[in-house]
Short mmCIF file of C-alpha atoms and ligand atoms in Angstrom, two decimals:
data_model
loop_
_atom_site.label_atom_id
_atom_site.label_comp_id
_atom_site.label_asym_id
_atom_site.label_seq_id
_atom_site.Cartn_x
_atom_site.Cartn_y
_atom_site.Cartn_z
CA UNK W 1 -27.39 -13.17 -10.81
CA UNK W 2 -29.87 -15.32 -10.38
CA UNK W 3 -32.70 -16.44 -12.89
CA UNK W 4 -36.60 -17.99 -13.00
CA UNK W 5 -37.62 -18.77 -16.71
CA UNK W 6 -40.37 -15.89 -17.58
CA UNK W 7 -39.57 -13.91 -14.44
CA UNK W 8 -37.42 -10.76 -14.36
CA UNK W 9 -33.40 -11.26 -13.76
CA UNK W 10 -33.41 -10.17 -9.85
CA UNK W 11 -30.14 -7.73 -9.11
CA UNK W 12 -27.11 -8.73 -8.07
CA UNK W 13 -26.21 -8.79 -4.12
CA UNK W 14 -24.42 -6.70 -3.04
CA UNK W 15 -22.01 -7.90 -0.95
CA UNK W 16 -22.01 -6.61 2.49
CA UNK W 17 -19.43 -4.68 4.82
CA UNK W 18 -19.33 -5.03 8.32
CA UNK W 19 -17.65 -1.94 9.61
CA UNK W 20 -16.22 -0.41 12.61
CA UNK W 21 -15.63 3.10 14.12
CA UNK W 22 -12.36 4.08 14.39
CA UNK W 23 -12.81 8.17 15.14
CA UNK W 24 -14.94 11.07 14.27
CA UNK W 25 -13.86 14.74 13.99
CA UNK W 26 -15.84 17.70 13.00
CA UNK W 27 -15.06 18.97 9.71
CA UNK W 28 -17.54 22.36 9.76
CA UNK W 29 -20.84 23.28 11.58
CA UNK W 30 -22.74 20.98 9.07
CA UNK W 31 -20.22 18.32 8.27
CA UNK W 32 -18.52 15.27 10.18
CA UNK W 33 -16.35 12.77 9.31
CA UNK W 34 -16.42 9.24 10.26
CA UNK W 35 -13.44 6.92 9.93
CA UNK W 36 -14.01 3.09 9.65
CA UNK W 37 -12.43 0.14 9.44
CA UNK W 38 -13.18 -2.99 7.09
CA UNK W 39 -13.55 -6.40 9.00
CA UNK W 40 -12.38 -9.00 6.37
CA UNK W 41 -11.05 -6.51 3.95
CA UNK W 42 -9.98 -9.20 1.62
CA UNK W 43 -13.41 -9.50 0.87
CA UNK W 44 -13.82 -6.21 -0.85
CA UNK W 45 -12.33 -5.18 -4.41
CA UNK W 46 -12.79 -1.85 -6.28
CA UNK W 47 -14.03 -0.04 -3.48
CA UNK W 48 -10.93 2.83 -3.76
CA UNK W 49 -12.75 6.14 -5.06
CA UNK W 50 -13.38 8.74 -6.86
CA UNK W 51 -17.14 8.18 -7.02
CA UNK W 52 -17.51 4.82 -4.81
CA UNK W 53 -20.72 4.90 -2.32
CA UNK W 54 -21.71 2.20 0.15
CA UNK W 55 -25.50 2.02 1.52
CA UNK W 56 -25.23 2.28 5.19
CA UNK W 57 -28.02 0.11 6.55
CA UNK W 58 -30.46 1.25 9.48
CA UNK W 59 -32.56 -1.58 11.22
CA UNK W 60 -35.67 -0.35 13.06
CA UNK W 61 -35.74 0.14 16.50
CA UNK W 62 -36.51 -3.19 18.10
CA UNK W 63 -35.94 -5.39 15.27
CA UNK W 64 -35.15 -8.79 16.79
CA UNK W 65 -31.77 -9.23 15.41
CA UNK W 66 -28.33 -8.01 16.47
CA UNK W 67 -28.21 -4.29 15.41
CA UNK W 68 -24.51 -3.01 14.96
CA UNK W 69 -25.95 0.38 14.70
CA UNK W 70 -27.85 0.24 18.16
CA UNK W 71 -25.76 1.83 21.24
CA UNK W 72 -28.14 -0.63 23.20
CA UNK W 73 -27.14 -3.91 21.24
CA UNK W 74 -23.90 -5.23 23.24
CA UNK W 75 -24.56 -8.84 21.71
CA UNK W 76 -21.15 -7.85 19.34
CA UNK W 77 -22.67 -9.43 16.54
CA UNK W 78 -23.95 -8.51 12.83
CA UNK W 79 -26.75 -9.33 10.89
CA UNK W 80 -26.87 -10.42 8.07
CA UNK W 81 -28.51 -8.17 5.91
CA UNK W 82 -29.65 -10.26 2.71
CA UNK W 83 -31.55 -12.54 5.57
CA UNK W 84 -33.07 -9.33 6.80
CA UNK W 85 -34.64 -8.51 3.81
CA UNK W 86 -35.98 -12.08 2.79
CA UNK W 87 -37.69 -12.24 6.46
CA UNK W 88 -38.55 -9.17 7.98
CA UNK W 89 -42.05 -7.73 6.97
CA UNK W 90 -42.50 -4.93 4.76
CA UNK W 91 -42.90 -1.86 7.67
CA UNK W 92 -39.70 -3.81 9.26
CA UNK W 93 -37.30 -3.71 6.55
CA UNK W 94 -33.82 -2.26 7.10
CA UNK W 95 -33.35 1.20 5.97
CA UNK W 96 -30.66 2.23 4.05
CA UNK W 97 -28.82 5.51 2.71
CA UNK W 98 -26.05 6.17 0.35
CA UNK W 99 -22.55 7.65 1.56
CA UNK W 100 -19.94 8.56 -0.60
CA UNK W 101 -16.36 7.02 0.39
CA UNK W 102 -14.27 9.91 0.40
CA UNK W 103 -11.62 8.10 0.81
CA UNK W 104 -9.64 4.91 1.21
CA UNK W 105 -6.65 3.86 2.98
CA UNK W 106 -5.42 0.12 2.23
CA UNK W 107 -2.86 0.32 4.54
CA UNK W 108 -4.97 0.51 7.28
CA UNK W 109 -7.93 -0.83 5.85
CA UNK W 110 -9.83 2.13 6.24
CA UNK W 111 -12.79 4.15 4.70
CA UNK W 112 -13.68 7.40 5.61
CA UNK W 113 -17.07 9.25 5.31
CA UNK W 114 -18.41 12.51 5.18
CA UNK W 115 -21.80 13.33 6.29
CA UNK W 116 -24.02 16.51 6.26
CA UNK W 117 -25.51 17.35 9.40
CA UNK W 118 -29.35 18.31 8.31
CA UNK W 119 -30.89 18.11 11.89
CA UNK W 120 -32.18 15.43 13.97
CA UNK W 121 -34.98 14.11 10.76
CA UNK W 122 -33.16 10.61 9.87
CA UNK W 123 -30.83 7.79 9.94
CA UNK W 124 -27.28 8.59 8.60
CA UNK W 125 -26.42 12.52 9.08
CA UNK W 126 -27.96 11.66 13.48
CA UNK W 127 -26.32 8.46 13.34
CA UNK W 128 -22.79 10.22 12.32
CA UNK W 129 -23.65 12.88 14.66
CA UNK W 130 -23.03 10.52 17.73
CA UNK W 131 -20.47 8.12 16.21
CA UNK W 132 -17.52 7.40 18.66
CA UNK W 133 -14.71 4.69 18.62
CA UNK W 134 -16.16 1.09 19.35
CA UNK W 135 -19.16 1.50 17.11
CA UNK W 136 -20.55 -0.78 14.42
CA UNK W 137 -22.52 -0.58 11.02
CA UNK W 138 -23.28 -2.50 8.03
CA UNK W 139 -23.25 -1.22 4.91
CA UNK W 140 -23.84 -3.05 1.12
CA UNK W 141 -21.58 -2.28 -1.78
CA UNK W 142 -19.45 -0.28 -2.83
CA UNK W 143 -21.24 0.75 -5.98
CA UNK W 144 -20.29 3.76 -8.81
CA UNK W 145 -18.29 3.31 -11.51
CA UNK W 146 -17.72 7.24 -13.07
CA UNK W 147 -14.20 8.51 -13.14
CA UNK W 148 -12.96 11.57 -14.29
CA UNK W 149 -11.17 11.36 -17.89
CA UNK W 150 -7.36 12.85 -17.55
CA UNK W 151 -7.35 13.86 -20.87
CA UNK W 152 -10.11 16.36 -20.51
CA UNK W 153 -8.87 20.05 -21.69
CA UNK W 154 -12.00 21.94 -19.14
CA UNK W 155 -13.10 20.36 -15.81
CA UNK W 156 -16.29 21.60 -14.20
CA UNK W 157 -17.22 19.75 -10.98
CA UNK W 158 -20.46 21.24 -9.56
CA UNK W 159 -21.39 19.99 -6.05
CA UNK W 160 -23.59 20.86 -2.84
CA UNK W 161 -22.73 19.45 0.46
CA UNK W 162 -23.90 15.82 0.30
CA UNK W 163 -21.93 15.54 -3.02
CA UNK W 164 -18.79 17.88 -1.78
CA UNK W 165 -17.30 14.09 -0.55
CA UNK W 166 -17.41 13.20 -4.32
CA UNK W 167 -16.41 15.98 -5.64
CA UNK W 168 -13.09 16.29 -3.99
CA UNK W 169 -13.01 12.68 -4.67
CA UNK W 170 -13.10 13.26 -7.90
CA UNK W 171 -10.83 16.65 -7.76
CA UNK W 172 -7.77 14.49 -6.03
CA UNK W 173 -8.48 11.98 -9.02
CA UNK W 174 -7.31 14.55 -11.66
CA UNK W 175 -3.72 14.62 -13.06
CA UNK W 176 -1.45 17.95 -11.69
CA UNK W 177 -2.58 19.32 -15.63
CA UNK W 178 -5.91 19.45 -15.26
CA UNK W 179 -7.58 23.32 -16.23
CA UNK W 180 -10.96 23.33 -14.57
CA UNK W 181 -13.17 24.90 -12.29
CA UNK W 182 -14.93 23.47 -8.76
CA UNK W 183 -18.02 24.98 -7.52
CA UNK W 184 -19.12 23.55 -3.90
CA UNK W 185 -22.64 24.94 -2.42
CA UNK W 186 -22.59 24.70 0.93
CA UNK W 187 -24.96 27.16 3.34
CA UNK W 188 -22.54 30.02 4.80
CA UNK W 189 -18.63 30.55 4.89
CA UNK W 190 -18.69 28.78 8.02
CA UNK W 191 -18.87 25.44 6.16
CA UNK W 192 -16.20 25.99 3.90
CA UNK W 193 -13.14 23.43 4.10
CA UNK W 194 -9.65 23.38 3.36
CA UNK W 195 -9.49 21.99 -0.53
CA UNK W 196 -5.87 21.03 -1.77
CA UNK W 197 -6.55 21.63 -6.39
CA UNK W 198 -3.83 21.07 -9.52
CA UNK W 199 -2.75 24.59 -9.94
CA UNK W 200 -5.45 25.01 -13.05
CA UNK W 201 -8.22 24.13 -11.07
CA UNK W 202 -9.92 27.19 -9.30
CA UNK W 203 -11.99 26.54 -6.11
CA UNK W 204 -14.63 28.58 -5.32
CA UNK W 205 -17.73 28.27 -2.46
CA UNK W 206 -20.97 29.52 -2.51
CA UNK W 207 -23.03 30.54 -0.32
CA UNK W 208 -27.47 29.99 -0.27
CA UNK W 209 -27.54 32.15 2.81
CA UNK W 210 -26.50 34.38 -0.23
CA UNK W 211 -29.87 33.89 -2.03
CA UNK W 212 -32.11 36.39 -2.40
CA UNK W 213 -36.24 35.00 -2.49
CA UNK W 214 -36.74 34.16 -6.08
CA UNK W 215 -32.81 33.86 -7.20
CA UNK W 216 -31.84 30.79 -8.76
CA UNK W 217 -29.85 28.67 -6.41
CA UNK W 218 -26.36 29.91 -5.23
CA UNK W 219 -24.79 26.61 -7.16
CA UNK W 220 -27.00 27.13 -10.39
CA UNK W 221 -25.95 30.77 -10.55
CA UNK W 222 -22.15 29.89 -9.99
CA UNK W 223 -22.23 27.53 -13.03
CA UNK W 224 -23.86 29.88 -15.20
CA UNK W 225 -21.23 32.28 -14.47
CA UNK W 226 -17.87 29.61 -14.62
CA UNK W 227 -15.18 30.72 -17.30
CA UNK W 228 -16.37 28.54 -19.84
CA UNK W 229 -14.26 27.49 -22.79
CA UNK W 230 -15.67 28.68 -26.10
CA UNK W 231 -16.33 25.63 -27.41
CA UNK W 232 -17.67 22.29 -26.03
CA UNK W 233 -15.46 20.13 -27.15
CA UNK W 234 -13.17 17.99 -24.47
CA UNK W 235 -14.96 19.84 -21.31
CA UNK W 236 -16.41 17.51 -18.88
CA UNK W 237 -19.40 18.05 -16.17
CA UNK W 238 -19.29 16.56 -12.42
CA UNK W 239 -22.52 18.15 -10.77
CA UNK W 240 -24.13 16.05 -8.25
CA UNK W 241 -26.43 17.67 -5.29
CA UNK W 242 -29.78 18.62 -4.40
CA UNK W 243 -32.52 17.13 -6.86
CA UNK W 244 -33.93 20.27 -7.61
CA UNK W 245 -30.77 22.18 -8.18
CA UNK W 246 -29.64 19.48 -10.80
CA UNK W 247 -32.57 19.98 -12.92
CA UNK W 248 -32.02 23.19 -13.28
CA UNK W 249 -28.64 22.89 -14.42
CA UNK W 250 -29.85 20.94 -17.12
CA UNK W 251 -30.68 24.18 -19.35
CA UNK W 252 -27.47 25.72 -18.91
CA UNK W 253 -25.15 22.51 -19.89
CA UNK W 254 -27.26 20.68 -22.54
CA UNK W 255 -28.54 23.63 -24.11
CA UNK W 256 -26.19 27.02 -23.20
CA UNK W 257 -23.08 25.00 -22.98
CA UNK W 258 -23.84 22.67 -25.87
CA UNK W 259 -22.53 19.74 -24.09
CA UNK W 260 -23.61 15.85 -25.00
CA UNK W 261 -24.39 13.39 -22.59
CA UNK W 262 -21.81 12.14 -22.44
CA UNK W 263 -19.82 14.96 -21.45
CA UNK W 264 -21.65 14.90 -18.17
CA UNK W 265 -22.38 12.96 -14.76
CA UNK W 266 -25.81 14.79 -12.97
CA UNK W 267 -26.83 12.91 -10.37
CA UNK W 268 -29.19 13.80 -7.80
CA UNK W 269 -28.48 12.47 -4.23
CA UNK W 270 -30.94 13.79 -2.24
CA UNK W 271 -34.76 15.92 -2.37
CA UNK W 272 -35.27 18.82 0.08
CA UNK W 273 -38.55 17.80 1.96
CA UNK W 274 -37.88 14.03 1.11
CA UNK W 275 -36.07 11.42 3.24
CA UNK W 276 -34.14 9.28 0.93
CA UNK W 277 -37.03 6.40 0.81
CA UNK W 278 -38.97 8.85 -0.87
CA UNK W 279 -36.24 10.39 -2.81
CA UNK W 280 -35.02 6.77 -4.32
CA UNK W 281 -39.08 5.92 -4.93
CA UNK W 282 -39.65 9.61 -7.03
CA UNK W 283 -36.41 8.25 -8.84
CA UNK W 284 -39.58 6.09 -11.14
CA UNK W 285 -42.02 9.03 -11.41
CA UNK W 286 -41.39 11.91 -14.12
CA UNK W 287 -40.25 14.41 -11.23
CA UNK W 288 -37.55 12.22 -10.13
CA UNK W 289 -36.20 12.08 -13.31
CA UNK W 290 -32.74 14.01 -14.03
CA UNK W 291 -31.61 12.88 -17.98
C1 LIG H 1 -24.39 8.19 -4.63
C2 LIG H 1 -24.71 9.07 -3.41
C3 LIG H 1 -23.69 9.46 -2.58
C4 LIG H 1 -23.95 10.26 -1.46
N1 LIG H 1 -22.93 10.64 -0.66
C5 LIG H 1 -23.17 11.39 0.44
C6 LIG H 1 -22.10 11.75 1.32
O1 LIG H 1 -20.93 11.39 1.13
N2 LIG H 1 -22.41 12.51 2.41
C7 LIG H 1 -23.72 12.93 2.68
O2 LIG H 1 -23.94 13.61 3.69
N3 LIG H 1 -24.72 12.60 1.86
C8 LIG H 1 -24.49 11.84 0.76
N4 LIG H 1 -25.51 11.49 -0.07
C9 LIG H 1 -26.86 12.00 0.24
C10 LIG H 1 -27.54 11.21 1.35
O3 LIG H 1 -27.72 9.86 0.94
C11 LIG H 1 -28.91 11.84 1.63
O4 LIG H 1 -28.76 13.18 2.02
C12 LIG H 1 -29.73 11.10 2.65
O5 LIG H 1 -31.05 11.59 2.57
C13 LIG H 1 -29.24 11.27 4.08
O6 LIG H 1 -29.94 10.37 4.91
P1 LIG H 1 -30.47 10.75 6.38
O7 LIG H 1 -30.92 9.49 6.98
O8 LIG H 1 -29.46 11.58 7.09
O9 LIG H 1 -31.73 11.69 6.11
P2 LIG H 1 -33.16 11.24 5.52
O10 LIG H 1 -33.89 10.37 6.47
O11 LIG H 1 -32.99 10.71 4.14
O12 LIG H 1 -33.91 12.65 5.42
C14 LIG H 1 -34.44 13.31 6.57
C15 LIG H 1 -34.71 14.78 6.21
O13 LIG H 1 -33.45 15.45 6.01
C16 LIG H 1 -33.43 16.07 4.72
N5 LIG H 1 -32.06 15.94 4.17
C17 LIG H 1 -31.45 14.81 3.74
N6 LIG H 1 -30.20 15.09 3.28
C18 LIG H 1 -30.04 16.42 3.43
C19 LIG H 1 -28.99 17.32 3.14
N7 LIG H 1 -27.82 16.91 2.59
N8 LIG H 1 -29.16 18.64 3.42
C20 LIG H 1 -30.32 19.09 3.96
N9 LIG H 1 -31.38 18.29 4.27
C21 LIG H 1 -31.23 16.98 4.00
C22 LIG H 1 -34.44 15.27 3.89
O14 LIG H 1 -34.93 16.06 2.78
C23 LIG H 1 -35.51 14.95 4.90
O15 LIG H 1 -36.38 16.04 5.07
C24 LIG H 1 -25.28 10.68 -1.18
C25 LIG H 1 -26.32 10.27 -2.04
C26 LIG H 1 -26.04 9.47 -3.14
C27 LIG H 1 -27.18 9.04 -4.04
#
């Protein structure tokens, strides 16, 4: 970290990955995953889930440096990111967006990812929507630090689609005892995916093509009707998803369920009607706040 008397400590860097498609496959209608492999992956420590994200970064079109993510750009090369940001002007500056790693394999020094297809709107869901063998991306991190605690007695993970890559993260974290349930939002049955749970861990999807106009949302609804313990004591909360949806769970843990803050990871990861410069931006204002 670096430091200026009287100025603010700036952030650590993070450091960067240069990475390289190994295969895609389709995992539902709305979700494909992405295998990659880690040049240098001596570099990188910590970056084996449950909750571990990378920022993939997106240059703009015509940026005059080599762009990995650019079927065009046959120069082979990466940039370096942390020069990117110190020299290209403000309306030029790399884009970047946050993807769970769902998983890692050290063997083969390989990440995968999971994205939600949400249309043609953006960088990383198109992006992952044309991926094929040969391709290249940077990405910054890995960041997150949550994991679940094995000697929880009740286990409630809570997730929509952008968060279902943490989620079972998280889910293949938990020891064989683990009593719990898993609620994953996604938008019809045709988006549901094979989940391998400990034995006292019930699965169960929901649907929003489900919703009726003025319902809460399919995932809010599901929590509200989980087989709660009596008592708060040694539950935990995973719930990560749309902004929106995450406020309004807020009710039904901190005050219905009596949980403390600690009891509990709610994380937004994305906005509906926001791209995720505008998301992260809200994240100062009172409506992007969660806790
Ligand atoms: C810690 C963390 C981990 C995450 N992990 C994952 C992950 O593993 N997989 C994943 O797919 N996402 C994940 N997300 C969410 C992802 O970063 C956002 O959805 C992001 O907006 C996608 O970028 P984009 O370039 O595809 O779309 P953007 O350019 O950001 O948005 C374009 C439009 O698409 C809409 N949109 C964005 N995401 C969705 C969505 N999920 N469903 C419907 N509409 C959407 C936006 O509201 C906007 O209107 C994660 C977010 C965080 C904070």
């Amino acid at each position: 970290m670096t430091t200026t008397p009287g100025a603010r400590p700036s952030r650590p860097r993070r450091p960067q990955l240069n990475l390289t498609v190994r295969s895609r496959e389709q995992l539902s209608p709305s979700m494909v995953r992405v295998v990659l492999g880690i040049d240098e992956p001596e570099r990188y420590t910590d970056i084996a889930p449950p909750e571990k994200y990378v920022k993939l970064v997106f240059l703009h079109p015509g940026t005059d440096h080599p762009d990995p993510a650019d079927p065009q750009d046959g120069s082979g090369r990466n940039p370096d990111y942390w020069e990117l940001k110190e020299t290209l002007p403000g309306d030029r500056q790399p884009v970047t967006r946050h993807l769970t790693i769902r998983r890692y394999v050290p063997e083969r020094h390989e990440l995968w990812m999971d994205f939600v297809l949400h249309g043609d709107e953006g960088y990383a869901g198109p992006w992952a929507s044309r991926a094929e063998p040969g391709d290249r991306i940077i990405a910054l991190g890995p960041g997150g630090k949550w994991t679940p605690d094995p000697g929880a007695s009740w286990t409630l993970i809570a997730a929509d689609d952008a968060a279902v890559p943490a989620a079972l993260a998280v889910l293949e974290d938990l020891p064989e005892s683990a009593r719990g349930e898993v609620l994953l939002e996604v938008d019809t049955a045709r988006d549901v995916q094979p989940v391998s749970a400990p034995e006292g861990m019930a699965v169960r999807w929901v649907f929003r093509a489900d919703d009726a106009p003025g319902d809460d949302p399919a995932l809010v609804r599901a929590v509200r009707e989980a087989g709660w313990p009596g008592a708060p004591e040694g539950v935990q909360v995973f719930a990560h998803g749309e902004r929106e949806v995450m406020k309004a769970l807020r009710e039904e843990l901190f005050t219905r369920r009596r949980l403390e803050r600690d009891q509990v990871s709610l994380s937004g990861y994305w906005a509906r009607g926001r791209n995720e410069d505008v998301f992260q931006a809200e994240k100062k204002l009172p409506v992007g706040q969660i806790l």
